[in-house]
Coordinates of C-alpha atoms in Angstrom, one line a residue:
M1 CA -46.7 79.0 55.2
T2 CA -46.3 75.5 54.0
V3 CA -44.2 76.4 51.0
T4 CA -41.9 78.6 53.1
R5 CA -41.3 75.8 55.6
R6 CA -40.3 73.2 52.8
K7 CA -37.8 75.6 51.3
S8 CA -36.4 76.3 54.6
Q9 CA -35.9 72.6 55.3
N10 CA -34.3 72.0 51.9
A11 CA -32.0 74.7 52.5
K12 CA -30.9 73.2 55.7
I13 CA -30.3 69.6 54.2
S14 CA -28.6 70.6 51.0
P15 CA -25.0 71.2 52.5
V16 CA -25.0 67.7 54.0
Y17 CA -26.0 66.1 50.8
R18 CA -23.2 68.1 49.0
G19 CA -20.7 66.8 51.6
R20 CA -21.7 63.2 51.0
R21 CA -21.5 63.5 47.3
L22 CA -18.1 65.0 47.7
V23 CA -16.9 62.2 49.8
L24 CA -18.3 59.6 47.4
L25 CA -16.7 61.3 44.5
M26 CA -13.4 61.4 46.3
V27 CA -13.7 57.7 47.1
L28 CA -14.5 56.8 43.5
L29 CA -11.6 59.0 42.2
A30 CA -9.3 57.4 44.7
G31 CA -10.4 53.9 43.7
M32 CA -10.0 54.8 40.0
A33 CA -6.5 56.2 40.8
V34 CA -5.6 53.0 42.6
M35 CA -6.8 50.9 39.7
L36 CA -4.9 53.0 37.2
V37 CA -1.8 52.8 39.4
R38 CA -2.3 49.0 39.6
A39 CA -2.8 48.7 36.0
G40 CA 0.2 50.7 35.2
Y41 CA 2.3 48.7 37.5
L42 CA 1.1 45.4 36.1
E43 CA 1.6 46.7 32.6
I44 CA 5.1 48.0 33.2
F45 CA 6.5 45.8 35.9
Q46 CA 4.6 42.6 35.8
Q47 CA 3.9 42.1 32.1
T48 CA 6.4 39.2 31.7
W49 CA 5.0 37.4 34.8
L50 CA 1.4 37.8 33.7
Q51 CA 2.1 36.7 30.2
A52 CA 3.8 33.5 31.6
Q53 CA 0.8 32.8 33.8
A54 CA -1.5 33.2 30.8
D55 CA 0.7 30.9 28.7
K56 CA 0.6 28.3 31.4
R57 CA -3.2 28.2 31.3
Q58 CA -3.7 28.4 27.6
M59 CA -0.5 27.8 25.7
R60 CA 0.9 24.3 25.2
T61 CA 3.8 22.8 23.4
M62 CA 2.5 20.0 21.3
T63 CA 4.4 17.1 19.7
V64 CA 3.9 16.8 16.0
P65 CA 4.2 13.1 15.2
P66 CA 6.2 12.3 12.0
Y67 CA 4.6 10.6 9.1
R68 CA 6.1 7.2 8.8
G69 CA 7.6 6.4 5.4
Q70 CA 6.0 3.8 3.2
I71 CA 7.5 0.4 2.3
I72 CA 7.1 -0.2 -1.3
D73 CA 7.9 -3.0 -3.7
R74 CA 10.3 -2.8 -6.7
N75 CA 7.4 -1.5 -8.9
N76 CA 6.4 1.2 -6.3
D77 CA 3.3 -0.6 -5.1
A78 CA 2.6 -0.1 -1.4
L79 CA 3.4 -2.9 1.1
A80 CA 3.1 -0.7 4.2
I81 CA 1.4 2.7 4.6
S82 CA 0.3 5.0 7.4
S83 CA -3.2 6.4 7.9
P84 CA -4.2 9.1 10.5
V85 CA -5.7 7.9 13.7
E86 CA -6.4 9.3 17.2
T87 CA -5.4 8.2 20.7
I88 CA -8.2 9.2 23.1
W89 CA -7.0 9.8 26.7
T90 CA -8.0 11.1 30.0
D91 CA -6.4 12.8 33.0
P92 CA -8.3 11.1 35.9
R93 CA -6.9 13.5 38.6
K94 CA -8.1 16.5 36.8
F95 CA -11.5 14.8 36.1
W96 CA -12.0 14.2 39.7
D97 CA -10.9 17.7 40.7
V98 CA -13.6 19.1 38.4
R99 CA -16.2 16.7 39.7
N100 CA -15.3 17.4 43.4
N101 CA -15.6 21.2 42.8
L102 CA -19.1 20.8 41.4
R103 CA -20.1 18.8 44.4
K104 CA -18.7 21.4 46.7
A105 CA -20.6 24.2 44.9
I106 CA -23.8 22.1 45.2
A107 CA -23.2 21.6 48.9
E108 CA -22.9 25.3 49.6
K109 CA -26.5 25.8 48.4
D110 CA -25.9 29.3 47.0
E111 CA -27.1 30.9 43.8
D112 CA -24.5 28.9 41.8
S113 CA -25.6 25.5 43.2
A114 CA -28.4 24.9 40.6
A115 CA -25.9 25.6 37.8
A116 CA -23.5 23.2 39.3
Q117 CA -26.1 20.5 39.7
D118 CA -27.0 20.9 36.0
K119 CA -23.4 20.5 35.0
L120 CA -23.0 17.4 37.2
D121 CA -26.1 15.9 35.7
D122 CA -24.7 16.7 32.2
L123 CA -21.5 15.1 33.0
D124 CA -23.1 11.8 34.2
V125 CA -25.1 11.7 31.0
N126 CA -22.1 12.4 28.8
L127 CA -20.0 9.7 30.5
Q128 CA -22.6 7.2 29.6
K129 CA -22.6 8.5 25.9
A130 CA -18.8 8.2 26.0
E131 CA -19.0 4.6 27.1
A132 CA -21.3 3.7 24.3
L133 CA -19.0 5.4 21.7
L134 CA -16.0 3.5 23.2
S135 CA -17.8 0.2 23.2
M136 CA -17.5 0.0 27.0
T137 CA -20.1 -1.6 29.4
S138 CA -22.3 0.6 31.7
G139 CA -20.2 2.0 34.5
E140 CA -16.9 0.8 33.0
L141 CA -15.5 4.3 32.3
T142 CA -16.4 5.6 35.8
K143 CA -14.7 2.6 37.3
L144 CA -11.6 3.3 35.1
L145 CA -11.4 6.8 36.3
T146 CA -11.9 5.8 39.8
D147 CA -9.3 3.1 39.8
N148 CA -6.7 5.5 38.3
K149 CA -7.8 8.7 40.1
T150 CA -4.2 9.7 41.0
K151 CA -2.9 9.3 37.5
R152 CA -2.4 12.1 34.9
F153 CA -2.6 10.0 31.8
V154 CA -4.7 6.9 30.9
R155 CA -5.4 5.8 27.4
L156 CA -9.0 5.1 26.5
A157 CA -8.6 4.1 23.0
V158 CA -5.7 3.8 20.5
Q159 CA -5.7 4.0 16.8
A160 CA -9.3 5.3 16.9
P161 CA -10.9 6.8 13.8
P162 CA -10.7 10.6 13.7
E163 CA -14.6 10.7 13.6
L164 CA -14.8 8.9 17.0
A165 CA -12.4 11.3 18.5
Q166 CA -14.5 14.2 17.4
D167 CA -17.7 12.7 18.7
I168 CA -15.9 12.3 22.2
A169 CA -14.7 15.9 22.0
D170 CA -18.2 17.1 21.3
L171 CA -19.4 15.8 24.6
N172 CA -17.1 18.3 26.4
I173 CA -16.2 16.0 29.2
P174 CA -13.4 17.5 31.4
A175 CA -10.0 16.0 31.2
I176 CA -10.8 13.7 28.2
G177 CA -9.1 14.6 24.9
S178 CA -7.1 13.1 22.1
H179 CA -4.0 13.5 20.0
S180 CA -3.2 12.6 16.4
E181 CA -1.0 9.6 15.5
Y182 CA -0.7 7.2 12.6
R183 CA -1.7 3.7 12.1
R184 CA 0.2 1.2 10.0
F185 CA -1.8 -0.6 7.3
Y186 CA -0.5 -3.5 5.2
P187 CA -2.4 -3.8 1.9
M188 CA -1.0 -7.3 1.1
A189 CA -1.7 -8.6 4.7
E190 CA -0.3 -12.0 5.4
S191 CA 1.3 -12.7 2.0
V192 CA 4.3 -10.5 2.7
A193 CA 4.0 -10.1 6.5
H194 CA 7.3 -11.9 7.5
V195 CA 9.3 -9.7 5.2
V196 CA 7.7 -6.3 6.0
G197 CA 7.0 -7.1 9.7
F198 CA 5.0 -4.6 11.7
T199 CA 5.0 -1.8 14.2
N200 CA 4.0 -1.6 17.8
I201 CA 1.4 0.7 19.4
D202 CA 4.0 3.6 19.4
D203 CA 4.5 3.2 15.7
S204 CA 8.0 1.8 16.1
G205 CA 9.1 -1.2 14.1
V206 CA 9.4 -4.5 16.0
E207 CA 9.6 -7.1 13.2
G208 CA 10.9 -7.4 9.7
I209 CA 12.0 -4.4 7.5
E210 CA 9.8 -2.2 9.9
L211 CA 12.5 -3.1 12.5
S212 CA 15.7 -3.2 10.5
M213 CA 14.9 0.1 8.7
N214 CA 13.1 1.7 11.6
Q215 CA 15.5 4.7 11.8
E216 CA 14.9 5.6 8.1
L217 CA 11.1 5.0 8.2
A218 CA 10.4 6.7 11.4
G219 CA 11.4 10.2 10.7
K220 CA 11.7 12.8 13.5
A221 CA 8.9 14.3 15.7
G222 CA 8.6 18.1 15.6
E223 CA 7.1 20.5 18.2
K224 CA 4.8 23.5 18.0
R225 CA 3.2 26.0 20.4
V226 CA -0.6 26.2 20.4
I227 CA -3.4 28.0 22.2
Q228 CA -6.0 25.6 23.8
D229 CA -9.3 26.4 25.6
G230 CA -10.2 24.9 29.0
A231 CA -11.4 21.7 27.3
A232 CA -7.9 21.2 25.7
R233 CA -9.2 22.1 22.2
L234 CA -7.0 23.6 19.7
I235 CA -7.7 27.2 19.1
E236 CA -4.7 28.6 17.2
D237 CA -1.2 27.5 16.2
V238 CA 1.3 30.0 17.5
E239 CA 4.7 29.0 16.3
Q240 CA 6.7 26.0 15.1
V241 CA 9.4 25.1 17.6
E242 CA 11.0 22.3 15.8
R243 CA 10.3 21.1 12.3
M244 CA 8.7 17.6 11.9
V245 CA 10.8 15.5 9.5
P246 CA 8.8 12.7 7.8
G247 CA 10.1 9.3 7.4
Q248 CA 11.8 8.1 4.2
D249 CA 10.1 5.6 1.9
V250 CA 12.0 2.2 1.7
Q251 CA 11.8 0.3 -1.5
L252 CA 12.2 -3.5 -1.4
S253 CA 13.5 -5.7 -4.1
I254 CA 10.2 -7.7 -3.6
D255 CA 7.8 -8.0 -6.6
R256 CA 4.4 -8.3 -5.1
R257 CA 3.0 -10.3 -8.0
I258 CA 5.6 -13.0 -7.5
Q259 CA 5.3 -12.8 -3.7
Y260 CA 1.6 -13.3 -3.8
Q261 CA 1.8 -16.4 -6.1
A262 CA 4.7 -17.8 -4.0
Y263 CA 2.6 -17.4 -0.7
K264 CA -0.4 -18.9 -2.3
V265 CA 1.3 -22.0 -3.6
L266 CA 3.2 -22.4 -0.2
K267 CA 0.0 -22.1 1.9
E268 CA -2.0 -24.5 -0.1
Q269 CA 0.8 -27.2 0.1
V270 CA 1.6 -26.7 3.8
T271 CA -2.1 -27.0 4.6
Q272 CA -2.6 -30.0 2.3
L273 CA 0.5 -31.9 3.7
S274 CA -0.2 -30.8 7.3
A275 CA 3.4 -29.7 7.5
K276 CA 4.9 -28.0 10.5
A277 CA 6.3 -25.1 8.4
G278 CA 7.5 -24.0 5.0
S279 CA 9.5 -21.4 3.1
V280 CA 10.0 -20.1 -0.3
V281 CA 12.7 -17.8 -1.7
V282 CA 12.7 -16.4 -5.3
L283 CA 16.0 -14.6 -6.3
D284 CA 16.9 -12.6 -9.4
A285 CA 19.8 -14.8 -10.5
R286 CA 21.6 -12.0 -12.1
S287 CA 21.7 -9.6 -9.1
G288 CA 20.8 -11.6 -6.0
E289 CA 17.8 -9.4 -5.3
V290 CA 15.0 -11.2 -3.5
L291 CA 11.8 -11.1 -5.6
A292 CA 9.8 -13.2 -3.1
M293 CA 10.1 -14.6 0.4
A294 CA 7.1 -16.5 1.9
N295 CA 6.7 -18.4 5.0
M296 CA 4.2 -20.5 6.7
P297 CA 2.7 -20.5 9.3
G298 CA 1.6 -16.9 8.4
F299 CA -0.1 -14.0 10.2
N300 CA -2.1 -11.0 9.3
P301 CA -0.2 -7.8 10.5
N302 CA -3.4 -5.9 10.3
A303 CA -5.1 -8.1 12.9
R304 CA -2.5 -10.0 15.1
G305 CA -4.1 -9.7 18.5
S306 CA -4.5 -13.5 19.0
L307 CA -1.5 -14.8 17.2
K308 CA 1.5 -16.5 18.7
P309 CA 5.0 -14.9 18.5
E310 CA 6.4 -17.9 16.8
N311 CA 4.3 -17.3 13.8
Y312 CA 6.2 -14.0 13.3
R313 CA 9.4 -15.9 12.4
N314 CA 10.8 -15.3 8.9
R315 CA 11.9 -18.9 8.7
A316 CA 13.7 -18.4 5.3
L317 CA 16.4 -16.4 6.8
M318 CA 16.1 -17.1 10.6
D319 CA 15.9 -20.9 10.8
A320 CA 18.9 -23.1 9.9
Y321 CA 18.4 -26.7 8.7
E322 CA 20.5 -29.6 7.3
P323 CA 20.0 -29.2 3.5
G324 CA 20.5 -32.8 2.5
S325 CA 20.9 -33.5 -1.2
T326 CA 20.5 -29.9 -2.2
L327 CA 24.1 -29.5 -1.2
K328 CA 25.4 -32.1 -3.6
P329 CA 25.9 -29.6 -6.6
L330 CA 28.1 -27.6 -4.3
T331 CA 30.1 -30.7 -3.4
L332 CA 30.7 -31.4 -7.1
A333 CA 31.6 -27.7 -7.7
A334 CA 34.1 -27.7 -4.8
A335 CA 35.7 -30.9 -6.2
L336 CA 36.1 -29.5 -9.7
E337 CA 37.7 -26.4 -8.2
A338 CA 40.1 -28.5 -6.2
R339 CA 41.0 -30.5 -9.3
V340 CA 40.4 -33.8 -7.8
I341 CA 37.9 -34.8 -10.5
G342 CA 37.2 -33.8 -14.0
T343 CA 33.8 -33.3 -15.7
E344 CA 33.9 -36.6 -17.5
V345 CA 34.8 -38.9 -14.6
S346 CA 32.5 -41.6 -13.4
I347 CA 32.0 -42.7 -9.7
D348 CA 31.7 -46.3 -8.7
T349 CA 28.9 -46.6 -6.1
N350 CA 29.0 -50.4 -5.9
P351 CA 27.5 -52.1 -3.9
G352 CA 25.2 -49.2 -3.0
K353 CA 26.7 -48.5 0.4
L354 CA 30.0 -47.1 1.8
K355 CA 31.3 -48.3 5.3
L356 CA 33.1 -45.6 7.3
G357 CA 34.0 -47.1 10.6
K358 CA 30.7 -47.6 12.5
T359 CA 28.8 -45.3 10.0
T360 CA 27.4 -46.7 6.8
V361 CA 26.4 -44.3 3.9
T362 CA 23.7 -46.0 1.8
D363 CA 21.8 -45.4 -1.4
P364 CA 18.1 -46.5 -2.0
R365 CA 19.6 -49.2 -4.3
N366 CA 22.8 -50.1 -6.0
Y367 CA 23.3 -47.6 -8.9
G368 CA 26.6 -49.1 -9.9
T369 CA 29.0 -46.7 -11.9
L370 CA 27.6 -43.2 -12.3
T371 CA 28.6 -40.2 -14.2
L372 CA 28.6 -36.9 -12.3
D373 CA 25.3 -36.1 -14.0
M374 CA 23.8 -39.3 -12.7
V375 CA 25.2 -38.8 -9.2
L376 CA 22.8 -35.7 -9.1
A377 CA 20.0 -37.3 -11.1
K378 CA 19.9 -40.3 -8.9
S379 CA 20.9 -38.3 -5.8
S380 CA 23.5 -40.8 -4.7
N381 CA 24.7 -40.4 -1.3
V382 CA 27.5 -42.8 -1.9
G383 CA 28.6 -41.1 -5.0
A384 CA 28.6 -37.6 -3.3
S385 CA 30.5 -39.1 -0.3
K386 CA 33.2 -40.5 -2.5
V387 CA 33.7 -37.2 -4.3
A388 CA 33.9 -35.4 -1.0
L389 CA 36.5 -37.8 0.3
L390 CA 38.7 -37.1 -2.7
M391 CA 39.1 -33.6 -1.5
D392 CA 41.3 -32.2 1.2
A393 CA 39.1 -31.0 4.1
K394 CA 40.6 -27.6 3.9
D395 CA 39.7 -27.1 0.2
H396 CA 36.2 -28.3 0.8
W397 CA 35.6 -26.0 3.8
M398 CA 37.1 -23.0 2.0
F399 CA 34.7 -23.5 -0.9
L400 CA 31.6 -23.8 1.3
N401 CA 32.7 -20.7 3.3
R402 CA 33.2 -18.7 0.1
V403 CA 29.7 -19.3 -1.0
G404 CA 28.4 -18.0 2.3
L405 CA 27.9 -21.1 4.5
G406 CA 28.3 -20.2 8.2
L407 CA 28.0 -16.5 7.4
R408 CA 25.1 -14.1 7.7
P409 CA 23.8 -13.1 4.2
D410 CA 23.3 -9.5 5.3
S411 CA 20.2 -9.0 3.1
G412 CA 18.8 -6.1 5.0
A413 CA 16.5 -8.1 7.3
P414 CA 17.0 -8.5 11.0
A415 CA 17.9 -11.6 12.9
E416 CA 19.5 -13.6 10.1
T417 CA 21.0 -16.9 11.1
N418 CA 24.7 -17.8 10.4
G419 CA 23.9 -21.4 10.0
S420 CA 26.7 -23.8 11.0
L421 CA 29.8 -24.9 9.3
S422 CA 32.5 -26.3 11.7
Y423 CA 36.1 -25.6 11.0
Y424 CA 37.8 -28.1 8.9
D425 CA 40.5 -29.2 11.4
K426 CA 37.6 -30.9 13.3
W427 CA 36.4 -32.9 10.4
G428 CA 36.9 -36.6 10.6
E429 CA 36.3 -39.1 7.7
V430 CA 32.5 -39.4 8.5
D431 CA 32.3 -35.6 8.6
R432 CA 34.0 -35.1 5.3
A433 CA 31.6 -37.7 3.7
S434 CA 28.5 -36.4 5.3
H435 CA 29.2 -32.8 4.3
G436 CA 29.3 -34.2 0.7
Y437 CA 25.6 -35.1 0.8
G438 CA 24.3 -32.3 3.0
Y439 CA 24.6 -33.5 6.6
G440 CA 26.6 -32.0 9.4
V441 CA 26.1 -28.5 8.1
S442 CA 23.1 -26.2 8.4
V443 CA 21.9 -23.4 6.3
S444 CA 19.0 -21.0 5.9
L445 CA 16.9 -21.2 2.7
L446 CA 18.2 -17.8 1.8
Q447 CA 21.9 -18.8 2.2
L448 CA 21.4 -21.8 0.0
A449 CA 19.6 -19.7 -2.8
Q450 CA 22.5 -17.2 -2.6
A451 CA 25.1 -19.9 -3.0
Y452 CA 23.4 -21.1 -6.2
T453 CA 23.9 -17.8 -7.9
I454 CA 27.4 -19.1 -8.8
F455 CA 25.7 -21.5 -11.3
A456 CA 23.7 -18.8 -12.9
N457 CA 26.6 -16.4 -13.4
E458 CA 29.4 -18.6 -14.5
G459 CA 31.0 -18.8 -11.1
V460 CA 30.2 -15.3 -9.7
M461 CA 28.1 -15.1 -6.5
Y462 CA 25.9 -12.2 -5.9
P463 CA 24.8 -11.3 -2.3
A464 CA 21.1 -11.8 -1.6
K465 CA 19.4 -8.4 -0.9
L466 CA 15.9 -7.5 0.3
I467 CA 16.4 -3.7 -0.3
R468 CA 16.1 -2.5 -3.9
Q469 CA 19.6 -1.9 -5.3
T470 CA 20.2 1.5 -7.1
E471 CA 23.7 0.6 -8.3
E472 CA 25.0 -2.2 -10.4
P473 CA 25.5 -5.3 -8.0
V474 CA 29.0 -6.3 -7.3
G475 CA 29.7 -10.0 -7.4
Q476 CA 32.5 -12.2 -6.1
R477 CA 34.1 -14.8 -8.3
I478 CA 34.0 -18.1 -6.5
M479 CA 34.8 -20.6 -9.2
K480 CA 36.0 -20.9 -12.8
P481 CA 33.3 -20.3 -15.5
E482 CA 33.8 -23.6 -17.2
N483 CA 33.3 -25.5 -13.9
A484 CA 30.1 -23.5 -13.1
R485 CA 28.7 -24.2 -16.5
A486 CA 29.6 -27.9 -16.1
V487 CA 27.7 -28.3 -12.8
L488 CA 24.7 -26.3 -14.2
R489 CA 24.6 -28.7 -17.1
M490 CA 24.7 -31.7 -14.7
M491 CA 21.8 -30.3 -12.7
T492 CA 19.6 -30.3 -15.9
A493 CA 19.8 -34.1 -15.7
V494 CA 17.9 -33.9 -12.4
V495 CA 14.8 -32.4 -14.0
K496 CA 14.1 -35.0 -16.7
E497 CA 12.0 -38.0 -17.1
G498 CA 13.2 -40.8 -14.8
A499 CA 15.2 -38.5 -12.4
T500 CA 14.3 -37.4 -8.9
G501 CA 13.3 -33.9 -10.0
R502 CA 11.0 -34.7 -13.0
R503 CA 8.0 -33.1 -11.4
A504 CA 9.8 -29.7 -11.5
M505 CA 9.7 -29.7 -15.3
I506 CA 8.1 -26.6 -17.0
D507 CA 6.7 -26.6 -20.5
G508 CA 8.8 -24.5 -22.8
Y509 CA 11.7 -24.1 -20.5
T510 CA 14.7 -26.0 -19.5
V511 CA 15.3 -26.4 -15.8
A512 CA 18.4 -27.1 -13.7
G513 CA 17.9 -28.1 -10.0
K514 CA 18.3 -30.5 -7.2
T515 CA 15.9 -32.3 -4.8
G516 CA 16.6 -32.7 -1.2
T517 CA 15.4 -34.9 1.6
A518 CA 17.1 -34.7 5.1
F519 CA 16.2 -36.5 8.4
K520 CA 15.9 -34.2 11.4
Y521 CA 18.4 -34.6 14.2
I522 CA 16.5 -34.7 17.4
N523 CA 17.8 -35.8 20.8
K524 CA 21.1 -36.8 19.4
K525 CA 19.8 -39.1 16.7
Y526 CA 18.2 -38.8 13.2
R527 CA 14.5 -39.4 13.2
K528 CA 13.3 -41.1 10.0
D529 CA 9.8 -40.0 10.8
R530 CA 10.7 -36.4 10.9
K531 CA 12.0 -34.9 7.6
V532 CA 12.9 -31.6 5.9
V533 CA 12.2 -31.9 2.1
S534 CA 13.3 -29.3 -0.4
F535 CA 14.0 -28.4 -4.0
I536 CA 16.1 -25.6 -5.5
G537 CA 16.4 -24.8 -9.2
L538 CA 17.2 -22.3 -11.9
A539 CA 15.4 -21.4 -15.1
P540 CA 15.8 -21.0 -18.0
A541 CA 18.7 -23.3 -17.7
S542 CA 20.3 -22.1 -20.9
D543 CA 20.6 -18.5 -19.4
P544 CA 19.4 -18.6 -15.8
R545 CA 17.2 -15.6 -14.8
L546 CA 15.5 -16.9 -11.6
I547 CA 16.4 -19.1 -8.6
V548 CA 13.6 -20.7 -6.7
A549 CA 14.3 -22.4 -3.4
I550 CA 11.6 -24.2 -1.4
M551 CA 11.8 -26.0 2.0
M552 CA 9.0 -27.9 3.8
D553 CA 9.4 -28.9 7.4
E554 CA 7.9 -32.1 8.6
P555 CA 5.2 -32.9 6.0
R556 CA 2.9 -35.5 7.5
V557 CA 2.5 -37.9 4.5
E558 CA 3.9 -41.2 3.5
R559 CA 7.0 -41.3 1.2
A560 CA 7.9 -37.6 1.9
N561 CA 10.7 -36.5 -0.3
G562 CA 11.7 -33.4 -2.2
G563 CA 11.0 -34.7 -5.6
R564 CA 7.5 -35.9 -4.8
L565 CA 6.3 -33.0 -2.7
V566 CA 8.3 -29.9 -3.4
A567 CA 9.3 -30.2 -7.1
P568 CA 5.7 -29.6 -8.2
M569 CA 5.6 -26.5 -6.1
F570 CA 8.7 -25.3 -7.8
S571 CA 7.1 -25.8 -11.1
K572 CA 4.1 -23.7 -10.3
I573 CA 6.1 -20.8 -8.7
M574 CA 8.8 -20.8 -11.3
S575 CA 6.5 -20.8 -14.3
S576 CA 4.3 -18.1 -12.9
S577 CA 7.3 -15.9 -12.0
L578 CA 8.8 -16.4 -15.5
R579 CA 5.4 -15.3 -17.1
V580 CA 5.2 -12.3 -14.7
L581 CA 8.6 -11.1 -15.8
D582 CA 7.9 -12.0 -19.4
I583 CA 11.1 -14.1 -19.7
P584 CA 11.0 -15.9 -23.1
P585 CA 11.0 -19.8 -23.3
D586 CA 14.2 -21.6 -24.3
D587 CA 12.7 -25.0 -25.0
L588 CA 10.0 -24.7 -27.6
P589 CA 9.7 -27.4 -30.2
K590 CA 11.3 -25.2 -32.9
Q591 CA 14.1 -24.3 -30.5
R592 CA 14.7 -28.0 -29.8
A593 CA 14.7 -28.9 -33.5
S594 CA 17.1 -26.1 -34.3
S595 CA 19.4 -27.2 -31.4
K596 CA 19.5 -30.8 -32.8
T597 CA 20.2 -29.5 -36.3
N598 CA 23.0 -27.3 -35.1
G599 CA 24.4 -30.1 -33.0
G600 CA 24.4 -32.5 -35.9
A601 CA 26.2 -30.0 -38.2
S602 CA 28.9 -29.4 -35.7

C-alpha cells in the first residue's frame, strides 16, 4: 500500500516539474538569445565606439623627448652631454578621487569594505615610503597633494635617477608616475661654463652656445601611441606617430687643453689680486678661431642653484671697456695707412706733457724724442696723441671701424657687445688725441683680439669665431703688408728688458705685444683708484700663430698696471698654449746666433 501511494504522488507532481523546467529553459534560452543579439549588435554596429572607449582608458599618446646634441671641442672631446633622467609627477585630483572611493567603500560596510581598508592602509604606508625616497619630511607629500588637490599635474622631482623613478613606481601609488627626459652634464664644469652656457629645467638653452645654437642642439620631439595599465605603467608600444629627430652635435673652435690652462691662470690671479673680474681670449692668429675664452667670476653649470646671475656673464664678449694703451699699435697702423708718418720717423714728446685746451695729456716722465718703437715700448701717451693728431679724423675713424671697433664680432655667441666708436664728425681735438692712446672708445676683449689679427697676417683681418670652421676662413685686407709687418716689429720692442712688457717674455720665443692700463670712467670722471689693466700679444713674433688677450678689472693692489700684473699671466698662458700645439721655438741660442751671422753677411 505504501509503495503504491508514493508512485501515485510522483505521478501527480511530475507534470508540474516538467512545466517549471520548460519555463526555466525558455528563460535561459531567451537570455542567451538576447545576449547573442546584443553581442552581435555591439560587434557589428558599436565596434568603433567600443574601441574608442577602450583606447581612452588604456591607450595614450606619449611624447618622445629628443636627445640633445653634444657640444664638443675642436678635438671631439665632450663639453656638454645629455644623460637620461626621470621627472616624477603626480595627478592630485586623480589621487584624491581614488582615496575618496576607498573611504566610501569602507563606509558602506559591505563585503568589499575590508579590502578597501587594506588598500587604504597600504596607500598610507607607501606614501611614507615615497616621502623617504624623495627626501621629504614626514607628511610633506600628503600636504603637497592636499594643497594642490584640484590640479592635474604637479612635479615631485626633476632630473631624478631612473632607479629612483623605478622605486617610486614599485610602490603602486595611484596617480604618481614618471616620464623620461635628459639632464645636461658639463664635464669641464666651470672652466668653460661661460662659453658653453647651460640649459633650463626643460632642457632648453638659456646661456652661451646652448642658447645661440639651441635650435640645432635641441632636435625635435616625436610621438608614439602606447598601451598603459591602470597605474600608468607602459605595457606595449603600439605605433610611432611622429619620428623623434635627435639634436645635432655642435663643434666649437675651443681646445679644452688650452681652455683649462687659461682658466686656471686667470682664476689664480683674480683671486690673488682680489680683482672684480677678469677675462682671457686665445685666438688662432691664422684663422680667427677662438681656442680659449675664460672669465672670472666663474660658476659651475652642474651645480648653479645658489649662484648670482651676474656670474653667468661672458665678459670677454659682453662687456666693453676703454682699452687704454693696447690701442696704440692700431693708432700707429692707422697713421701709416694714412701716410702721415713713415716707419722711421721720431716723435718729440718734450716736455712729457701735451696741453689741449683745458685737458693735459701726460707721460710718467719726459721721454724726449722717441722712435715709433719706443712710443710703444715706453707707452707714451704724448707720443700716441701727437701721431693721432697728424691724421684726419675721418681716416682714423675708418681704420678703427674696419678692424671691427663699434661692430659685433658675430663669433657665434649670444649677446655680444658692439662697444662704442662715435662718428668722426663729433670728434674734437681732445677726442682725436685720446682715441690715439685708447680713451673715448670702448671694446670687448674679443674685439681687440680680432683686430690684432691684422698684425699676424700681414694686414688681413680674420673674424673671430667660436664655432669650428669647416671651410678655409676668408679674411679682409685692412692695411698694406709692409705696414703690418712694421707695426709687428715695433711691438717686439715692448717685450724686452727695460720695456713695459718685459714680464711677458717667453724662453725660446720672440713675442710682440702691448701693455694697457686705463682709469675707469665713473660718475662723469676718471677714477685713479679704479683701473682696468691688460695685455695683448702675439707669438712667435717671427711668424705669429697665437694671439692672447687678457683683461683684469679693478685689481686691488698698489701700482696696478698691465705690465706688472697681466704680462706674467700672458707669459704662462701663451707658453703653455705653444707647447700644447707643438709650435716650434723661434728664439733659441742657435737661431739667434744664425740670425746675427746672416745679418752681418747682408
